[in-house]
Structure formats: C-alpha cells, structure tokens
CSV table of C-alpha atoms in Angstrom, one decimal:
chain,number,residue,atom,x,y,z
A,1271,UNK,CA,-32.7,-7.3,33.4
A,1272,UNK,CA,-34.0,-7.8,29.9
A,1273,UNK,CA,-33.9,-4.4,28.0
A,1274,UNK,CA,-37.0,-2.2,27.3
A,1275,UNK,CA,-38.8,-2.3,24.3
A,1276,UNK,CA,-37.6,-0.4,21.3
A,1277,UNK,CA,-40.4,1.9,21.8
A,1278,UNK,CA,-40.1,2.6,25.4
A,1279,UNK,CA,-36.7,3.3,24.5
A,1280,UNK,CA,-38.2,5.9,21.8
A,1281,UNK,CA,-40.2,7.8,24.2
A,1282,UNK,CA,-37.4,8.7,26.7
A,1283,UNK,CA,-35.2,10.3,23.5
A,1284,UNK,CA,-38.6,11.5,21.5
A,1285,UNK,CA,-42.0,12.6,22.0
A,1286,UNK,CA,-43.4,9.7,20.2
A,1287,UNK,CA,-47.3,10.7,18.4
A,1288,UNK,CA,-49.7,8.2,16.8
A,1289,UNK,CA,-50.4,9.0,13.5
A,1290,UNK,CA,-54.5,7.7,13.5
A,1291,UNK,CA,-57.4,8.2,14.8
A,1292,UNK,CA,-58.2,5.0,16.1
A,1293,UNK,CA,-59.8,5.7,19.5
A,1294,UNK,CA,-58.5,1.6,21.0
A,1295,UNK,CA,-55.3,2.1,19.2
A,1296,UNK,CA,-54.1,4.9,21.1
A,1297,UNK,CA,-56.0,3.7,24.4
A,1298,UNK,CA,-53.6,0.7,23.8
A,1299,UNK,CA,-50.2,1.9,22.7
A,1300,UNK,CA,-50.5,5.8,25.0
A,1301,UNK,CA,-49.1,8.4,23.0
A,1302,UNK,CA,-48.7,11.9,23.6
A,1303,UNK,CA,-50.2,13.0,20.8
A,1304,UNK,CA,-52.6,12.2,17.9
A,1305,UNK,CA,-54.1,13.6,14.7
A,1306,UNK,CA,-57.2,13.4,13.0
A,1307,UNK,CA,-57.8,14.2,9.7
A,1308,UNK,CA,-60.8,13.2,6.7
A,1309,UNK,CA,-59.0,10.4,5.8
A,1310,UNK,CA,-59.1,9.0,9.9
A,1311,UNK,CA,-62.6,10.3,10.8
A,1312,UNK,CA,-63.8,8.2,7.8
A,1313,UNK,CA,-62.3,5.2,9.0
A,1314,UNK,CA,-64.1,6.3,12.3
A,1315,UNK,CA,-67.2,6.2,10.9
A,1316,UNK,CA,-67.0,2.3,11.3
A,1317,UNK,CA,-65.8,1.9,14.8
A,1318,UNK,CA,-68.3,1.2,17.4
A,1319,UNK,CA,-66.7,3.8,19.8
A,1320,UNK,CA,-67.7,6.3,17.6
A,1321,UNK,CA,-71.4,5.5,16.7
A,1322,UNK,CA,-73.2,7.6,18.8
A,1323,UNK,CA,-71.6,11.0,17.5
A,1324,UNK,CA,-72.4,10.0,14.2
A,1325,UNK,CA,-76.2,9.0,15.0
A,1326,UNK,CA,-76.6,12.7,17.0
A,1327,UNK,CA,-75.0,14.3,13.8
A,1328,UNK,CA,-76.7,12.8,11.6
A,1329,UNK,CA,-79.5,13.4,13.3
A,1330,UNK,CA,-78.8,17.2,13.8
A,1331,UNK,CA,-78.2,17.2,9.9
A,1332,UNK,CA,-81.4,16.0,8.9
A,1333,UNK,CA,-83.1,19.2,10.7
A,1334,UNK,CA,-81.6,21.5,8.9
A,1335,UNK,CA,-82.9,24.0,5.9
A,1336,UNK,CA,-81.0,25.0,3.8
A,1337,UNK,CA,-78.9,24.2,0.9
A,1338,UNK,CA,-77.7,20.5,1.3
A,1339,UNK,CA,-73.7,20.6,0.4
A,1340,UNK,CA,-73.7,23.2,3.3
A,1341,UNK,CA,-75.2,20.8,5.5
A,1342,UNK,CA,-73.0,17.6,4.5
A,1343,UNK,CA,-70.0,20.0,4.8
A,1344,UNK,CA,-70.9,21.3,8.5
A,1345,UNK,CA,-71.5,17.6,9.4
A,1346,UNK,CA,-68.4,16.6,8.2
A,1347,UNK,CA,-67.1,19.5,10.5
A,1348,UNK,CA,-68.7,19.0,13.2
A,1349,UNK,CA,-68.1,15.1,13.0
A,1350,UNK,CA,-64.0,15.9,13.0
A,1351,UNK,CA,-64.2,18.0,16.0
A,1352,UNK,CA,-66.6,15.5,17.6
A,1353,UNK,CA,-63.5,12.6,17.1
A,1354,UNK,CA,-61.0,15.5,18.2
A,1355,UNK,CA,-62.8,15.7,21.3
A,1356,UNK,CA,-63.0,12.1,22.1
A,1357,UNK,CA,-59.4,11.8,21.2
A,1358,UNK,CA,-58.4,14.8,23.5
A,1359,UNK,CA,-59.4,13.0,26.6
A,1360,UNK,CA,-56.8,9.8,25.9
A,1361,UNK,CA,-54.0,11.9,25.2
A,1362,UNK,CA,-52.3,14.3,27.2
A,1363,UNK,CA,-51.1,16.4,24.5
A,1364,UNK,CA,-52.5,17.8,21.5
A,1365,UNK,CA,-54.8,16.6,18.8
A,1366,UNK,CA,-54.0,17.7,15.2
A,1367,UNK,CA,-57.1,18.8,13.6
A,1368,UNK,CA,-56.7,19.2,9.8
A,1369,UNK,CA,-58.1,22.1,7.5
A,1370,UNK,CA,-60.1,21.4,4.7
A,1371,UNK,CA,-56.9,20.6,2.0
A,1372,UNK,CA,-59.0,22.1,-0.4
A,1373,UNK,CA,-58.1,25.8,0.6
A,1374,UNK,CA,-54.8,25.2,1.0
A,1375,UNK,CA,-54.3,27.8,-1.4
A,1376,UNK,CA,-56.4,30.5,0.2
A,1377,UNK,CA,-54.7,32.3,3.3
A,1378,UNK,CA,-58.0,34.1,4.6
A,1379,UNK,CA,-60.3,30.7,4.2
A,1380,UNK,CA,-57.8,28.9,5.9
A,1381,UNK,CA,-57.4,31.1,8.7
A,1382,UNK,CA,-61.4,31.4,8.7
A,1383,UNK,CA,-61.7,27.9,9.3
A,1384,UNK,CA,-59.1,27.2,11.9
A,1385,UNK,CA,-61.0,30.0,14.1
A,1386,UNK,CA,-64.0,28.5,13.4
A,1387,UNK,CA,-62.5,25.0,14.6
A,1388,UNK,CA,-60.8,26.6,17.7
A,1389,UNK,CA,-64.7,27.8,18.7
A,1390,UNK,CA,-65.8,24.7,17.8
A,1391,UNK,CA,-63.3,23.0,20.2
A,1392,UNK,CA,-64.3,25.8,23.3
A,1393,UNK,CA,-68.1,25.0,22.8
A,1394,UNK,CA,-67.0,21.1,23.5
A,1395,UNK,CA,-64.9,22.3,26.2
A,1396,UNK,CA,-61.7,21.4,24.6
A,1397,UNK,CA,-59.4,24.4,25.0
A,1398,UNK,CA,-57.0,25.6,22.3
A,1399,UNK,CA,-53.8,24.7,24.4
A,1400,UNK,CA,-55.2,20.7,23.3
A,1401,UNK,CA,-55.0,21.6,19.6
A,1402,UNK,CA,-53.1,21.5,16.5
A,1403,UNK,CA,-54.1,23.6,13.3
A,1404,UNK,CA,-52.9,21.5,10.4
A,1405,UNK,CA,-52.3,23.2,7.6
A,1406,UNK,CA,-50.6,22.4,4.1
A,1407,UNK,CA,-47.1,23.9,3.8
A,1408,UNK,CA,-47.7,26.3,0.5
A,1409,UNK,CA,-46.9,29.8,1.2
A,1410,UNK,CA,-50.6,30.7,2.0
A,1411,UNK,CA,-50.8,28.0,4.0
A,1412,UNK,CA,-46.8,29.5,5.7
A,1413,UNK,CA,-48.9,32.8,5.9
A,1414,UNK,CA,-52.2,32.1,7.5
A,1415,UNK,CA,-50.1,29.9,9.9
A,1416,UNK,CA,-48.2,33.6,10.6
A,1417,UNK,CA,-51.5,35.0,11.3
A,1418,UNK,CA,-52.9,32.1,13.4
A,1419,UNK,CA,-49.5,32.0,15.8
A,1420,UNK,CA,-49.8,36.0,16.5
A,1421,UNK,CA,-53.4,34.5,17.7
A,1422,UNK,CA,-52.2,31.9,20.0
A,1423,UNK,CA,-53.7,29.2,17.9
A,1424,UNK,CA,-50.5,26.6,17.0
A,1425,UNK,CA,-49.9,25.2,14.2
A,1426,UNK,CA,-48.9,22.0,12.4
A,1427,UNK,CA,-47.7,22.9,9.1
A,1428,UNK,CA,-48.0,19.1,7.2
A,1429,UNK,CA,-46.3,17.9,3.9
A,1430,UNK,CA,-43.0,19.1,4.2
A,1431,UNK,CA,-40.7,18.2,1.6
A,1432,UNK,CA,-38.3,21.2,1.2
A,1433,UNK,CA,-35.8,22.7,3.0
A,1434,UNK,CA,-36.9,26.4,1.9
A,1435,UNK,CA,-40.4,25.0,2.9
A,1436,UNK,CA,-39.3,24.5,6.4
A,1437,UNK,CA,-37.6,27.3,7.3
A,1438,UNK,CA,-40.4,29.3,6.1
A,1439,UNK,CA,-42.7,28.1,8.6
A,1440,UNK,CA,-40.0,28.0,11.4
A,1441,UNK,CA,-39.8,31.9,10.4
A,1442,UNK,CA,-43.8,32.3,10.2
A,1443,UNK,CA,-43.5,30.8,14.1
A,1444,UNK,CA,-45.3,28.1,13.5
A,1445,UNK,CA,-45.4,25.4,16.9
A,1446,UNK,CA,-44.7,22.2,14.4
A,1447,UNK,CA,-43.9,20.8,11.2
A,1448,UNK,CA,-44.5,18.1,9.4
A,1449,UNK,CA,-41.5,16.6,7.2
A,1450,UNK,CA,-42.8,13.3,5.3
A,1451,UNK,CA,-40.0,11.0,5.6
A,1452,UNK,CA,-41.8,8.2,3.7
A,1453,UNK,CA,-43.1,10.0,0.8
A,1454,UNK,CA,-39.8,11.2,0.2
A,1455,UNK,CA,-37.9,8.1,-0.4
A,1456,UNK,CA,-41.2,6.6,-2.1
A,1457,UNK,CA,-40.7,10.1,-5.1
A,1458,UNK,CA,-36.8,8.2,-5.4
A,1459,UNK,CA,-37.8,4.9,-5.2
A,1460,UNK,CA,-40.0,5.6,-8.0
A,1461,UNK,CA,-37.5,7.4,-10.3
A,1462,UNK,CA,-35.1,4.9,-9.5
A,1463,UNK,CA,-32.4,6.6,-6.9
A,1464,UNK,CA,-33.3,3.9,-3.9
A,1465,UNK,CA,-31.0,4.0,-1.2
A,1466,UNK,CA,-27.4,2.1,-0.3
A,1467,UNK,CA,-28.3,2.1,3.2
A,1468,UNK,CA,-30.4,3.8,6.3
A,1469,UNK,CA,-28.1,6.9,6.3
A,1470,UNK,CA,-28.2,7.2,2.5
A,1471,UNK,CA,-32.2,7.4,3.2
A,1472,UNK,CA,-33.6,10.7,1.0
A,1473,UNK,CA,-36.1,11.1,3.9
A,1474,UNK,CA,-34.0,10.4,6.6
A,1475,UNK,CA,-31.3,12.7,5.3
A,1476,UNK,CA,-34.2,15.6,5.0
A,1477,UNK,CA,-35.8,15.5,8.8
A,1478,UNK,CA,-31.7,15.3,9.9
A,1479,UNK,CA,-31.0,18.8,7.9
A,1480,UNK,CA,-33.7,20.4,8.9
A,1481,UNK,CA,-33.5,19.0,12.5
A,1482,UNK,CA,-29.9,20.5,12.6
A,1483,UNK,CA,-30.7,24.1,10.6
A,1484,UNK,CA,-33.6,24.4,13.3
A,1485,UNK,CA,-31.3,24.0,16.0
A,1486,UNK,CA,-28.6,26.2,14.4
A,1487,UNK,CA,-30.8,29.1,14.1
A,1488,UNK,CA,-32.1,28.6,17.8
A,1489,UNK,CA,-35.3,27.6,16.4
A,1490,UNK,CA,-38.2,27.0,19.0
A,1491,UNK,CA,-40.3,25.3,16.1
A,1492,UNK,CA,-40.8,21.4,16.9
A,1493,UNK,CA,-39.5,19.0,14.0
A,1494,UNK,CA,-42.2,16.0,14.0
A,1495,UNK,CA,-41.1,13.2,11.2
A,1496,UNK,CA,-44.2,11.9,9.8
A,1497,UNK,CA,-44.8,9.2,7.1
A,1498,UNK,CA,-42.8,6.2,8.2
A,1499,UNK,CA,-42.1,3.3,5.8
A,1500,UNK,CA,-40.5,0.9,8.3
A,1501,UNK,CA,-39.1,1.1,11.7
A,1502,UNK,CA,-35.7,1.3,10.1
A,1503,UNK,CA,-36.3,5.3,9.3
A,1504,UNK,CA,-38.1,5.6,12.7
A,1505,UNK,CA,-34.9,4.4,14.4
A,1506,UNK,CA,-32.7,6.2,12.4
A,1507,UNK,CA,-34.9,9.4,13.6
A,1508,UNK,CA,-34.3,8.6,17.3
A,1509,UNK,CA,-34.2,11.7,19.1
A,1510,UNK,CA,-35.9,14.0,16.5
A,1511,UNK,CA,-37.9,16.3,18.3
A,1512,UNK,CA,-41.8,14.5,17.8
A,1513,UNK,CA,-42.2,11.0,15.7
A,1514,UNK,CA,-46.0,10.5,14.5
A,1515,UNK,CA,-46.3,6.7,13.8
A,1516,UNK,CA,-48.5,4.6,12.8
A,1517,UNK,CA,-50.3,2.1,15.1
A,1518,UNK,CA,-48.3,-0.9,13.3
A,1519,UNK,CA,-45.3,0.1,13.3
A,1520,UNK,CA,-45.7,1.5,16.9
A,1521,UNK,CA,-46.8,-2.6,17.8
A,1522,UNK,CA,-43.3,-3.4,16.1
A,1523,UNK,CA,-41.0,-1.1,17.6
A,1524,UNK,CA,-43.0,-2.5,21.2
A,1525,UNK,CA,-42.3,-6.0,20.2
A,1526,UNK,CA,-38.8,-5.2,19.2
A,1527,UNK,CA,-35.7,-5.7,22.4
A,1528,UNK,CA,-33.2,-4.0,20.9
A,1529,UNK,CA,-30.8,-1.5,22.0
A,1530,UNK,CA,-32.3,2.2,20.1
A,1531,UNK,CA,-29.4,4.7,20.1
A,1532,UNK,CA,-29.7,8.5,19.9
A,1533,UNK,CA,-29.2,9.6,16.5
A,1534,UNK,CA,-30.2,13.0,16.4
A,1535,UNK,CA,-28.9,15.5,18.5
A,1536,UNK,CA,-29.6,19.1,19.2
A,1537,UNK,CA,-26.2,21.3,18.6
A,1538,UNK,CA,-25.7,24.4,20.1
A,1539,UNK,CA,-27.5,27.8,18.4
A,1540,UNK,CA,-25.0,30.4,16.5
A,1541,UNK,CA,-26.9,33.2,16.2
A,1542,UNK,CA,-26.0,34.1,12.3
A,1543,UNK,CA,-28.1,36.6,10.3
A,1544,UNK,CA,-30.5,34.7,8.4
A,1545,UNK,CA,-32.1,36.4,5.1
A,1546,UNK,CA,-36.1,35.6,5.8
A,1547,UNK,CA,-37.5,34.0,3.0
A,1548,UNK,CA,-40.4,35.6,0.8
A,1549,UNK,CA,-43.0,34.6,-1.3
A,1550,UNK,CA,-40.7,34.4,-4.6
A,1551,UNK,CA,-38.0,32.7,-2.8
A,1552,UNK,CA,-40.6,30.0,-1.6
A,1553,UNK,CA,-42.1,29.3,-5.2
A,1554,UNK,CA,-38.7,29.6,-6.6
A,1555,UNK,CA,-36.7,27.1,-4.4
A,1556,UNK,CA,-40.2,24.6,-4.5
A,1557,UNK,CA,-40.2,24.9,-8.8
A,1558,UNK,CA,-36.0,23.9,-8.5
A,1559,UNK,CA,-37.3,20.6,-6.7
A,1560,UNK,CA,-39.9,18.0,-8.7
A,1561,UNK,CA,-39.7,16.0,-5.5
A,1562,UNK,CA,-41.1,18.7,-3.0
A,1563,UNK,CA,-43.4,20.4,-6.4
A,1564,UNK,CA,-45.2,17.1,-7.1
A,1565,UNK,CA,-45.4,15.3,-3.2
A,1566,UNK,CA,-46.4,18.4,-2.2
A,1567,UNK,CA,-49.3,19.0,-4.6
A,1568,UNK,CA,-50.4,14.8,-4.9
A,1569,UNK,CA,-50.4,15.6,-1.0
A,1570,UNK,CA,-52.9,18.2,-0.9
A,1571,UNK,CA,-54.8,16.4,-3.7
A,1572,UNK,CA,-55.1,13.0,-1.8
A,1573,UNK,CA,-56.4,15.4,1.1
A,1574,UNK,CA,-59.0,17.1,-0.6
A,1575,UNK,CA,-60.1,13.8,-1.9
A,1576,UNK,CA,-60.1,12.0,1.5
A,1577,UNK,CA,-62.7,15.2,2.5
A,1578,UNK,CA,-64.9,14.8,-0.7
A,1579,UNK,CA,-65.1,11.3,0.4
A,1580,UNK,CA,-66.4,11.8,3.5
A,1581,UNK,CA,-68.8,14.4,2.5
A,1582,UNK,CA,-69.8,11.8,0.0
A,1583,UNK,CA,-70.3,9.1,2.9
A,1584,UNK,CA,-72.0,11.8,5.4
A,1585,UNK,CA,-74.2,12.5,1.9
A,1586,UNK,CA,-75.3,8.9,1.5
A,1587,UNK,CA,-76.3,8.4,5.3
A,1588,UNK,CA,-78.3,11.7,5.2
C-alpha cells in the first residue's frame, strides 16, 4: 500500500480551504471551502467560466442613470456575489466574501455592507449558512463583526497578526480568523531575523499560540492559517483548525507521499477569568508591535487597491 498523498493526509487532521477563486482550480483539487475577494474576482474577469456574468453585468450597468462611480461600484458588487455564487455550488462549505477594505475603519459601513451582501446572496438563492463576512481585524472591523454574529451572519476576521488581535475577535464571537502565516515571516525576513528552522518559524509560532490560547479559553472561534510561503509552514500547521491554500501549493502537497504528522493539537479548556479586551487595550498592544502595525495596515492598503483596480477594470469595459 503506497501511502496517501500529503494532502489527503491534510484533510483527515484539517479542514483544508483554497485560498482563490479559480472556478477549475477548486473543481479540480475539492476543498471545503473558498474565498473571493477584488483581488480573485479580477483574475475572474479573464476566465471563460466566468464570461457570461460579466457580459449580463455589464450589460445591466450600461442601463443605468445615475452618477457613474455608483454604478462601477454596484457592478463590482454585484460581479463578487455573482463569482460567490458560482463558487457556492463546488464547495460544500462556505464562500468568504470580502468587504470593501476601504471601510475597514468604519464599523456602521462595514456592517451596512455585509447586510447588503447577505441580501444579495438570498436574492441568488444562496443562503447565509454558505457565507463568510470578511472583514479586516482593526477594532471597528472586531466591532461590526460583534454586531454581525448577534445577527447570525459569520464572520471571517482576515489579517491577523497579533495576539491581542485575535482574542479580540474570539471575544467579539466571531466564526473564524484569519492569522497570515506568510506575511509574518516575510515582516522578519525583511528586517533580517529569518528563521533557524520550521519551529523557529515567526508565523508558524503565531497560528500555534493562538491555536493553543483558543483552546485554553474553550474558544468555539475556528483558527484558519492563511498566507502560506511553502508547504513546509503548511505541514508544520497540520491539524490547525482550517488551512486556506493556494492552488499550487495544494498541487504540491497532492504530489508529495510523505508521511504528514499532527502537529497541532487541541488541549483541554481551563476555564480561567479572562479580562476582555477594549478598544485602548487593542490599539495599545497593536502600537507595541511594528510587525502586526504595518502588515496589518499594507494589508488593508493592498485590499483597497485590489478593489480600485477592479472598479477601474469594470470602468474601462463600461
């Protein structure tokens, strides 16, 4: 008996999620869940699979009055929860579905426009038990994502990069988070502090902490580590509650025999008093760490500039 693949192994100790939204990718390599997001539904915009969406909403665009940013931006809605939709009938789990990045500082607007998106979804008959809300982690962000769970809309809160960031969505009840392994070692890489060795990782080191401080506190939050550089971290992540990978290095860990062991695993809860953590505590423990300040806001800013970009692409095909 030759042994399974590295990522069939995967899938029995994690719930293994492909980061893209590549409609034949995840046909191909069947995960549980996927995302989309400005950056993805651009890429869309050149598959074949995808060609007639664009053509009716493009062609719903061009009827409408109105002020034309307002109509670039409701295409550019209307064209992510079109993708969502197609996506949502190859998984069967959830499809995250990101909020504009450019209100990630704005609690109301954020919560405005994941309702709106939920609606959106019901009116394509895609109910809200198929979706993810992603949301930047900054404390508005922690805060509409409070406001969202009391609706039963569940959240993904995305580039995670602190500990004190975490928790605070964990407390807020949010469904998922979204620690960014990869981004983390890249910030150490860059200021010269790379790693001995796989458990020496920054990133790796992060999504274990906050894997075991979940489980401590008998947190029902999921822990979803996102941002792989290799299948090295991915491996060393085995048993972490979600993995979100990208189509390569989901092709490698298939091609790859090896025996995967458990590396992650969920100790018992303790029930100790936690202090919850508040708005000062948030931007105090975030200023203490350059890593988590400036990932965390080059995150948001690579977002928002992913959206522009496809409103500027929706723009030029009006």
């Amino acid at each position: 008996m030759s042994t399974p693949s590295k990522l069939s192994q995967l899938r029995e100790l994690s719930v293994v999620v492909a980061d893209t939204g590549d409609y034949d990718a995840i046909k191909r390599l069947q995960p549980v869940d996927c995302t989309t997001n400005p950056t993805l539904v651009k890429k869309a915009l050149d598959l074949p699979v995808y060609a007639e969406l664009i053509e009716r909403e493009l062609a719903w665009g061009r009827q409408q009055g109105g002020e034309r940013d307002s109509v670039v931006n409701a295409i550019a809605d209307r064209l992510t929860i079109g993708v969502g939709a197609l996506l949502s009938t190859l998984v069967p789990g959830r499809v995250s579905t990101e909020v504009d990045a450019d209100l990630a500082h704005n609690t109301e607007a954020t919560v405005a426009k994941a309702r709106q998106f939920i609606q959106m979804y019901a009116d394509a008959g895609v109910p809200r038990e198929k979706i993810l809300i992603k949301i930047a982690a900054t404390w508005e962000g922690v805060e509409a994502a409070r406001i969202l769970q009391a609706e039963g809309i569940d959240c993904n809160l995305t580039l995670i990069f602190n500990p004190t960031q975490a928790l605070a969505c964990s407390e807020a009840g949010a469904f998922l988070i979204s620690p960014f392994v990869g981004r983390i070692l890249d910030w150490y890489v860059a200021n010269g502090q790379a790693p001995a060795n796989i458990d020496e990782d920054p990133g790796v080191k992060f999504v274990r902490g906050v894997y075991a401080e979940f489980k401590r506190r008998g947190s029902p939050t999921v822990v979803m580590g996102a941002s792989f550089r290799s299948t090295a971290q991915i491996e060393a992540l085995a048993g972490c509650d979600r993995l979100t990978i990208s189509p390569d290095l989901l092709e490698k860990l298939d091609a790859d025999h090896g025996e995967l062991p458990r590396k992650l695993v969920a100790g018992a809860a303790d029930g100790v008093a936690v202090t919850p953590i508040d708005a000062a505590k948030f931007a105090a423990d975030l200023a203490a760490d350059p890593m988590a300040t400036e990932k965390l806001a080059t995150g948001i800013d690579a977002f928002a500039k992913d959206l522009q970009a496809l409103r500027e692409r929706i723009r030029s095909e009006l």
